[in-house]
Amino acid sequence: MDRFSKYNPKAAFSFFLIEIVLTIVIFNPIMLAVSFLSAFVYKLKLEGRAAFLYLLKFILPLIALVAVFNFAFSHYGVTVLFTFRDMNFTAESLFYGFTQGLLLGSVIMWFSNYGRVITAERFIAVFGRIMPNTALIFSMVLSFIPRLRKNAGEINDARQLIDSEGKLRKSINNFSALITMTLEQSIETADSMKARGYNKGRNIYMKYCFSLNDLLLMLFSFLSGAALIIIKAIGYLDFLFDPVIKMKNVPVYAVLIFAVLSLLPVIIDFLEDMRWFYLKRKI
């Protein structure tokens, strides 16, 4: 069981927001490696063995593709690996592409974890009082794509035995049926909302309580994020890729702060397991 997903949606949303922003802003291979590993460990906790398949089939090929693309079309740097048709292919461009891929892979995995923890209901709990209509529309948009894929699968299965149609005609008919089903569901949703009395002046029920642990999580996330942004702003955490690969000032304490912040969901789960293990031994 993932204890972090049981935290108040506002606290969990704040963590993901700060983690993703820091991953993007602090463009440093060491910090990105920490973010990437932390995101994968948490995804492993949430999804189990499916996380390995996701890593091998999508994330690692994506990183390799970005690295090779930058290596092929960018030729800055002085460490020449080989020359082809008067073009120098350098280690700096390859490493920069790998770092870009690591950034993209980290952000994608964090968003994947975010989607597992912050469901549509929890998203409305975060923004329901601030901008209720926008939050509702956004949550409905997020649920639209999975529902569309599910409907497409049902239509394809239902028409699987029709062999008289060609592939093109079958695809067109399936698409037409999918659009019709989607419009019907939209009308049903609108009628249901109208029948239930949906309006701007409605009262919003929130079942999530804000506890001391939620407050501590938010404070730690914001303070850690602010400290790392300040460290970045005063000239630390810089990394040079051109003309040579050179690490400037990367304090160990900054890496530790970011590692603790990134691993916070896993740490919370581990501490809870240790607490229950200790309580069971006392019985």
Tab-separated table of N, CA, C and O in Angstrom, residues 16-108:
chain	number	residue	atom	x	y	z
A	16	PHE	N	4.450	17.154	-6.007
A	16	PHE	CA	4.681	16.862	-7.422
A	16	PHE	C	5.013	18.127	-8.205
A	16	PHE	O	5.884	18.108	-9.086
A	17	LEU	N	4.329	19.207	-7.891
A	17	LEU	CA	4.591	20.472	-8.583
A	17	LEU	C	6.020	20.928	-8.360
A	17	LEU	O	6.737	21.278	-9.311
A	18	ILE	N	6.464	20.916	-7.117
A	18	ILE	CA	7.817	21.367	-6.794
A	18	ILE	C	8.857	20.426	-7.387
A	18	ILE	O	9.875	20.870	-7.931
A	19	GLU	N	8.622	19.131	-7.304
A	19	GLU	CA	9.581	18.159	-7.833
A	19	GLU	C	9.756	18.314	-9.346
A	19	GLU	O	10.881	18.301	-9.855
A	20	ILE	N	8.657	18.464	-10.067
A	20	ILE	CA	8.739	18.594	-11.523
A	20	ILE	C	9.390	19.912	-11.917
A	20	ILE	O	10.221	19.961	-12.836
A	21	VAL	N	9.053	20.988	-11.224
A	21	VAL	CA	9.661	22.292	-11.529
A	21	VAL	C	11.163	22.260	-11.270
A	21	VAL	O	11.965	22.751	-12.085
A	22	LEU	N	11.579	21.685	-10.154
A	22	LEU	CA	13.008	21.601	-9.848
A	22	LEU	C	13.743	20.732	-10.869
A	22	LEU	O	14.869	21.047	-11.265
A	23	THR	N	13.108	19.632	-11.290
A	23	THR	CA	13.736	18.762	-12.285
A	23	THR	C	13.991	19.509	-13.594
A	23	THR	O	15.030	19.327	-14.237
A	24	ILE	N	13.061	20.374	-13.971
A	24	ILE	CA	13.208	21.126	-15.215
A	24	ILE	C	14.192	22.278	-15.062
A	24	ILE	O	15.041	22.516	-15.930
A	25	VAL	N	14.096	23.003	-13.953
A	25	VAL	CA	14.903	24.222	-13.766
A	25	VAL	C	16.372	23.887	-13.515
A	25	VAL	O	17.273	24.515	-14.085
A	26	ILE	N	16.631	22.884	-12.680
A	26	ILE	CA	18.024	22.531	-12.341
A	26	ILE	C	18.530	21.546	-13.388
A	26	ILE	O	18.451	20.333	-13.213
A	27	PHE	N	19.019	22.061	-14.466
A	27	PHE	CA	19.479	21.211	-15.572
A	27	PHE	C	20.905	20.769	-15.286
A	27	PHE	O	21.880	21.325	-15.779
A	28	ASN	N	21.002	19.740	-14.452
A	28	ASN	CA	22.290	19.230	-14.015
A	28	ASN	C	22.231	17.702	-14.056
A	28	ASN	O	21.302	17.101	-13.507
A	29	PRO	N	23.194	17.038	-14.714
A	29	PRO	CA	23.124	15.573	-14.850
A	29	PRO	C	23.036	14.830	-13.524
A	29	PRO	O	22.347	13.809	-13.425
A	30	ILE	N	23.732	15.325	-12.501
A	30	ILE	CA	23.701	14.646	-11.204
A	30	ILE	C	22.306	14.739	-10.589
A	30	ILE	O	21.735	13.736	-10.132
A	31	MET	N	21.733	15.941	-10.603
A	31	MET	CA	20.406	16.130	-10.038
A	31	MET	C	19.346	15.394	-10.859
A	31	MET	O	18.389	14.837	-10.311
A	32	LEU	N	19.538	15.385	-12.181
A	32	LEU	CA	18.597	14.668	-13.036
A	32	LEU	C	18.661	13.170	-12.801
A	32	LEU	O	17.638	12.475	-12.856
A	33	ALA	N	19.857	12.649	-12.552
A	33	ALA	CA	19.992	11.225	-12.241
A	33	ALA	C	19.264	10.893	-10.942
A	33	ALA	O	18.591	9.850	-10.842
A	34	VAL	N	19.366	11.775	-9.944
A	34	VAL	CA	18.655	11.583	-8.674
A	34	VAL	C	17.150	11.592	-8.905
A	34	VAL	O	16.409	10.739	-8.395
A	35	SER	N	16.681	12.574	-9.691
A	35	SER	CA	15.251	12.681	-9.980
A	35	SER	C	14.759	11.464	-10.756
A	35	SER	O	13.681	10.929	-10.470
A	36	PHE	N	15.537	11.018	-11.735
A	36	PHE	CA	15.151	9.873	-12.565
A	36	PHE	C	15.040	8.604	-11.719
A	36	PHE	O	14.046	7.869	-11.808
A	37	LEU	N	16.044	8.333	-10.905
A	37	LEU	CA	16.031	7.132	-10.068
A	37	LEU	C	14.909	7.190	-9.041
A	37	LEU	O	14.240	6.178	-8.772
A	38	SER	N	14.683	8.369	-8.469
A	38	SER	CA	13.616	8.512	-7.471
A	38	SER	C	12.249	8.291	-8.103
A	38	SER	O	11.386	7.617	-7.520
A	39	ALA	N	12.050	8.860	-9.291
A	39	ALA	CA	10.774	8.682	-9.986
A	39	ALA	C	10.543	7.214	-10.327
A	39	ALA	O	9.425	6.697	-10.189
A	40	PHE	N	11.610	6.525	-10.747
A	40	PHE	CA	11.461	5.108	-11.096
A	40	PHE	C	11.190	4.258	-9.860
A	40	PHE	O	10.364	3.340	-9.903
A	41	VAL	N	11.882	4.542	-8.756
A	41	VAL	CA	11.661	3.776	-7.525
A	41	VAL	C	10.220	3.945	-7.043
A	41	VAL	O	9.562	2.968	-6.638
A	42	TYR	N	9.713	5.174	-7.110
A	42	TYR	CA	8.330	5.399	-6.678
A	42	TYR	C	7.346	4.747	-7.650
A	42	TYR	O	6.316	4.210	-7.228
A	43	LYS	N	7.654	4.799	-8.949
A	43	LYS	CA	6.798	4.131	-9.931
A	43	LYS	C	6.806	2.621	-9.704
A	43	LYS	O	5.780	1.959	-9.866
A	44	LEU	N	7.954	2.090	-9.318
A	44	LEU	CA	8.062	0.668	-8.997
A	44	LEU	C	7.188	0.332	-7.790
A	44	LEU	O	6.567	-0.733	-7.733
A	45	LYS	N	7.148	1.243	-6.839
A	45	LYS	CA	6.304	1.046	-5.667
A	45	LYS	C	4.825	1.061	-6.047
A	45	LYS	O	4.025	0.275	-5.524
A	46	LEU	N	4.453	1.934	-6.982
A	46	LEU	CA	3.051	2.077	-7.359
A	46	LEU	C	2.571	0.963	-8.293
A	46	LEU	O	1.439	0.501	-8.176
A	47	GLU	N	3.434	0.553	-9.240
A	47	GLU	CA	2.989	-0.334	-10.312
A	47	GLU	C	3.633	-1.716	-10.284
A	47	GLU	O	3.215	-2.595	-11.039
A	48	GLY	N	4.665	-1.912	-9.484
A	48	GLY	CA	5.306	-3.213	-9.438
A	48	GLY	C	6.119	-3.503	-10.684
A	48	GLY	O	6.798	-2.628	-11.223
A	49	ARG	N	6.035	-4.729	-11.180
A	49	ARG	CA	6.849	-5.163	-12.314
A	49	ARG	C	6.520	-4.401	-13.592
A	49	ARG	O	7.351	-4.318	-14.500
A	50	ALA	N	5.333	-3.843	-13.691
A	50	ALA	CA	4.960	-3.080	-14.882
A	50	ALA	C	5.861	-1.861	-15.077
A	50	ALA	O	6.042	-1.401	-16.207
A	51	ALA	N	6.437	-1.359	-13.987
A	51	ALA	CA	7.343	-0.216	-14.094
A	51	ALA	C	8.592	-0.579	-14.878
A	51	ALA	O	9.134	0.254	-15.624
A	52	PHE	N	9.089	-1.824	-14.717
A	52	PHE	CA	10.271	-2.253	-15.473
A	52	PHE	C	9.968	-2.294	-16.966
A	52	PHE	O	10.784	-1.877	-17.793
A	53	LEU	N	8.793	-2.821	-17.329
A	53	LEU	CA	8.418	-2.858	-18.738
A	53	LEU	C	8.280	-1.455	-19.304
A	53	LEU	O	8.682	-1.191	-20.440
A	54	TYR	N	7.705	-0.553	-18.532
A	54	TYR	CA	7.553	0.846	-18.963
A	54	TYR	C	8.916	1.486	-19.179
A	54	TYR	O	9.123	2.218	-20.151
A	55	LEU	N	9.863	1.169	-18.292
A	55	LEU	CA	11.209	1.714	-18.407
A	55	LEU	C	11.915	1.172	-19.645
A	55	LEU	O	12.529	1.936	-20.407
A	56	LEU	N	11.822	-0.137	-19.861
A	56	LEU	CA	12.557	-0.763	-20.960
A	56	LEU	C	11.933	-0.470	-22.325
A	56	LEU	O	12.650	-0.284	-23.315
A	57	LYS	N	10.610	-0.434	-22.381
A	57	LYS	CA	9.939	-0.283	-23.666
A	57	LYS	C	9.775	1.176	-24.099
A	57	LYS	O	9.659	1.445	-25.304
A	58	PHE	N	9.736	2.102	-23.142
A	58	PHE	CA	9.440	3.491	-23.514
A	58	PHE	C	10.507	4.488	-23.064
A	58	PHE	O	11.044	5.242	-23.886
A	59	ILE	N	10.834	4.495	-21.771
A	59	ILE	CA	11.698	5.550	-21.246
A	59	ILE	C	13.130	5.433	-21.779
A	59	ILE	O	13.689	6.408	-22.305
A	60	LEU	N	13.748	4.258	-21.663
A	60	LEU	CA	15.129	4.099	-22.125
A	60	LEU	C	15.267	4.306	-23.636
A	60	LEU	O	16.207	4.989	-24.077
A	61	PRO	N	14.374	3.759	-24.475
A	61	PRO	CA	14.465	4.087	-25.903
A	61	PRO	C	14.289	5.571	-26.189
A	61	PRO	O	14.933	6.108	-27.101
A	62	LEU	N	13.432	6.243	-25.414
A	62	LEU	CA	13.235	7.679	-25.601
A	62	LEU	C	14.516	8.453	-25.282
A	62	LEU	O	14.918	9.365	-26.022
A	63	ILE	N	15.189	8.089	-24.178
A	63	ILE	CA	16.445	8.742	-23.817
A	63	ILE	C	17.497	8.512	-24.895
A	63	ILE	O	18.222	9.443	-25.305
A	64	ALA	N	17.582	7.276	-25.371
A	64	ALA	CA	18.552	6.962	-26.431
A	64	ALA	C	18.248	7.738	-27.703
A	64	ALA	O	19.166	8.245	-28.373
A	65	LEU	N	16.969	7.873	-28.056
A	65	LEU	CA	16.578	8.603	-29.266
A	65	LEU	C	16.957	10.078	-29.169
A	65	LEU	O	17.497	10.649	-30.126
A	66	VAL	N	16.688	10.691	-28.033
A	66	VAL	CA	17.025	12.109	-27.848
A	66	VAL	C	18.538	12.312	-27.896
A	66	VAL	O	19.037	13.261	-28.511
A	67	ALA	N	19.291	11.412	-27.250
A	67	ALA	CA	20.753	11.522	-27.240
A	67	ALA	C	21.327	11.387	-28.649
A	67	ALA	O	22.178	12.176	-29.069
A	68	VAL	N	20.848	10.401	-29.404
A	68	VAL	CA	21.344	10.181	-30.766
A	68	VAL	C	20.942	11.330	-31.682
A	68	VAL	O	21.732	11.773	-32.537
A	69	PHE	N	19.737	11.851	-31.517
A	69	PHE	CA	19.277	12.976	-32.351
A	69	PHE	C	20.148	14.204	-32.132
A	69	PHE	O	20.568	14.858	-33.097
A	70	ASN	N	20.412	14.538	-30.872
A	70	ASN	CA	21.270	15.696	-30.593
A	70	ASN	C	22.698	15.447	-31.072
A	70	ASN	O	23.370	16.353	-31.591
A	71	PHE	N	23.175	14.220	-30.909
A	71	PHE	CA	24.529	13.854	-31.350
A	71	PHE	C	24.671	13.981	-32.868
A	71	PHE	O	25.728	14.380	-33.373
A	72	ALA	N	23.584	13.676	-33.594
A	72	ALA	CA	23.647	13.697	-35.053
A	72	ALA	C	23.564	15.102	-35.631
A	72	ALA	O	24.162	15.376	-36.678
A	73	PHE	N	22.850	16.010	-34.958
A	73	PHE	CA	22.594	17.323	-35.552
A	73	PHE	C	23.288	18.473	-34.823
A	73	PHE	O	23.235	19.614	-35.301
A	74	SER	N	23.911	18.238	-33.694
A	74	SER	CA	24.659	19.277	-32.984
A	74	SER	C	26.118	18.849	-32.904
A	74	SER	O	26.408	17.718	-32.501
A	75	HIS	N	27.013	19.751	-33.274
A	75	HIS	CA	28.424	19.374	-33.386
A	75	HIS	C	29.344	20.308	-32.601
A	75	HIS	O	30.468	20.571	-33.003
A	76	TYR	N	28.831	20.851	-31.478
A	76	TYR	CA	29.675	21.700	-30.645
A	76	TYR	C	30.545	20.826	-29.746
A	76	TYR	O	30.311	19.629	-29.591
A	77	GLY	N	31.545	21.445	-29.129
A	77	GLY	CA	32.454	20.707	-28.257
A	77	GLY	C	33.789	20.446	-28.933
A	77	GLY	O	33.955	20.602	-30.150
A	78	VAL	N	34.748	20.041	-28.136
A	78	VAL	CA	36.111	19.851	-28.636
A	78	VAL	C	36.568	18.390	-28.592
A	78	VAL	O	37.581	18.048	-29.197
A	79	THR	N	35.824	17.536	-27.897
A	79	THR	CA	36.209	16.128	-27.800
A	79	THR	C	35.586	15.361	-28.961
A	79	THR	O	34.443	14.895	-28.891
A	80	VAL	N	36.329	15.255	-30.058
A	80	VAL	CA	35.806	14.635	-31.272
A	80	VAL	C	35.897	13.113	-31.153
A	80	VAL	O	36.976	12.556	-30.940
A	81	LEU	N	34.763	12.447	-31.312
A	81	LEU	CA	34.733	10.987	-31.282
A	81	LEU	C	35.056	10.402	-32.648
A	81	LEU	O	35.811	9.441	-32.756
A	82	PHE	N	34.472	10.983	-33.683
A	82	PHE	CA	34.812	10.593	-35.053
A	82	PHE	C	34.343	11.696	-36.001
A	82	PHE	O	33.550	12.572	-35.625
A	83	THR	N	34.817	11.636	-37.232
A	83	THR	CA	34.485	12.628	-38.247
A	83	THR	C	33.875	11.926	-39.449
A	83	THR	O	34.374	10.900	-39.905
A	84	PHE	N	32.778	12.519	-39.949
A	84	PHE	CA	32.099	11.961	-41.117
A	84	PHE	C	31.679	13.101	-42.026
A	84	PHE	O	30.913	13.986	-41.627
A	85	ARG	N	32.233	13.115	-43.256
A	85	ARG	CA	31.955	14.156	-44.233
A	85	ARG	C	32.193	15.549	-43.665
A	85	ARG	O	31.327	16.430	-43.711
A	86	ASP	N	33.343	15.740	-43.110
A	86	ASP	CA	33.791	17.018	-42.542
A	86	ASP	C	32.956	17.478	-41.350
A	86	ASP	O	32.998	18.646	-40.972
A	87	MET	N	32.168	16.591	-40.765
A	87	MET	CA	31.390	16.938	-39.568
A	87	MET	C	31.967	16.195	-38.372
A	87	MET	O	32.158	14.971	-38.432
A	88	ASN	N	32.236	16.945	-37.313
A	88	ASN	CA	32.801	16.374	-36.090
A	88	ASN	C	31.672	15.954	-35.149
A	88	ASN	O	30.807	16.772	-34.798
A	89	PHE	N	31.692	14.709	-34.769
A	89	PHE	CA	30.719	14.198	-33.801
A	89	PHE	C	31.413	14.135	-32.444
A	89	PHE	O	32.379	13.385	-32.267
A	90	THR	N	30.928	14.934	-31.508
A	90	THR	CA	31.651	15.168	-30.258
A	90	THR	C	30.975	14.500	-29.066
A	90	THR	O	29.766	14.223	-29.076
A	91	ALA	N	31.782	14.278	-28.049
A	91	ALA	CA	31.270	13.697	-26.804
A	91	ALA	C	30.368	14.680	-26.078
A	91	ALA	O	29.422	14.279	-25.393
A	92	GLU	N	30.664	15.981	-26.236
A	92	GLU	CA	29.852	17.001	-25.553
A	92	GLU	C	28.411	16.995	-26.052
A	92	GLU	O	27.467	17.070	-25.253
A	93	SER	N	28.229	16.906	-27.378
A	93	SER	CA	26.868	16.907	-27.920
A	93	SER	C	26.129	15.621	-27.536
A	93	SER	O	24.927	15.637	-27.264
A	94	LEU	N	26.844	14.506	-27.485
A	94	LEU	CA	26.223	13.249	-27.080
A	94	LEU	C	25.790	13.292	-25.623
A	94	LEU	O	24.674	12.875	-25.270
A	95	PHE	N	26.653	13.832	-24.767
A	95	PHE	CA	26.322	13.895	-23.346
A	95	PHE	C	25.196	14.887	-23.080
A	95	PHE	O	24.333	14.648	-22.225
A	96	TYR	N	25.189	15.996	-23.834
A	96	TYR	CA	24.107	16.967	-23.674
A	96	TYR	C	22.770	16.349	-24.103
A	96	TYR	O	21.741	16.549	-23.447
A	97	GLY	N	22.778	15.593	-25.205
A	97	GLY	CA	21.563	14.914	-25.638
A	97	GLY	C	21.093	13.885	-24.626
A	97	GLY	O	19.891	13.743	-24.376
A	98	PHE	N	22.050	13.161	-24.042
A	98	PHE	CA	21.691	12.191	-22.998
A	98	PHE	C	21.061	12.899	-21.797
A	98	PHE	O	20.087	12.413	-21.223
A	99	THR	N	21.603	14.058	-21.429
A	99	THR	CA	21.047	14.824	-20.305
A	99	THR	C	19.644	15.311	-20.623
A	99	THR	O	18.755	15.282	-19.761
A	100	GLN	N	19.424	15.767	-21.867
A	100	GLN	CA	18.078	16.174	-22.279
A	100	GLN	C	17.107	14.988	-22.205
A	100	GLN	O	15.969	15.143	-21.751
A	101	GLY	N	17.560	13.827	-22.661
A	101	GLY	CA	16.712	12.641	-22.580
A	101	GLY	C	16.405	12.247	-21.151
A	101	GLY	O	15.285	11.825	-20.833
A	102	LEU	N	17.403	12.398	-20.280
A	102	LEU	CA	17.206	12.096	-18.863
A	102	LEU	C	16.178	13.039	-18.246
A	102	LEU	O	15.335	12.621	-17.441
A	103	LEU	N	16.241	14.308	-18.633
A	103	LEU	CA	15.252	15.283	-18.169
A	103	LEU	C	13.855	14.898	-18.637
A	103	LEU	O	12.905	14.877	-17.840
A	104	LEU	N	13.728	14.570	-19.921
A	104	LEU	CA	12.418	14.206	-20.469
A	104	LEU	C	11.883	12.934	-19.819
A	104	LEU	O	10.707	12.862	-19.440
A	105	GLY	N	12.750	11.925	-19.644
A	105	GLY	CA	12.314	10.684	-19.016
A	105	GLY	C	11.889	10.885	-17.567
A	105	GLY	O	10.897	10.303	-17.109
A	106	SER	N	12.625	11.726	-16.842
A	106	SER	CA	12.283	12.001	-15.443
A	106	SER	C	10.929	12.685	-15.333
A	106	SER	O	10.079	12.293	-14.516
A	107	VAL	N	10.714	13.706	-16.160
A	107	VAL	CA	9.449	14.452	-16.106
A	107	VAL	C	8.277	13.549	-16.479
A	107	VAL	O	7.222	13.592	-15.840
A	108	ILE	N	8.451	12.708	-17.497
A	108	ILE	CA	7.372	11.802	-17.908
A	108	ILE	C	7.025	10.832	-16.776
A	108	ILE	O	5.842	10.581	-16.486
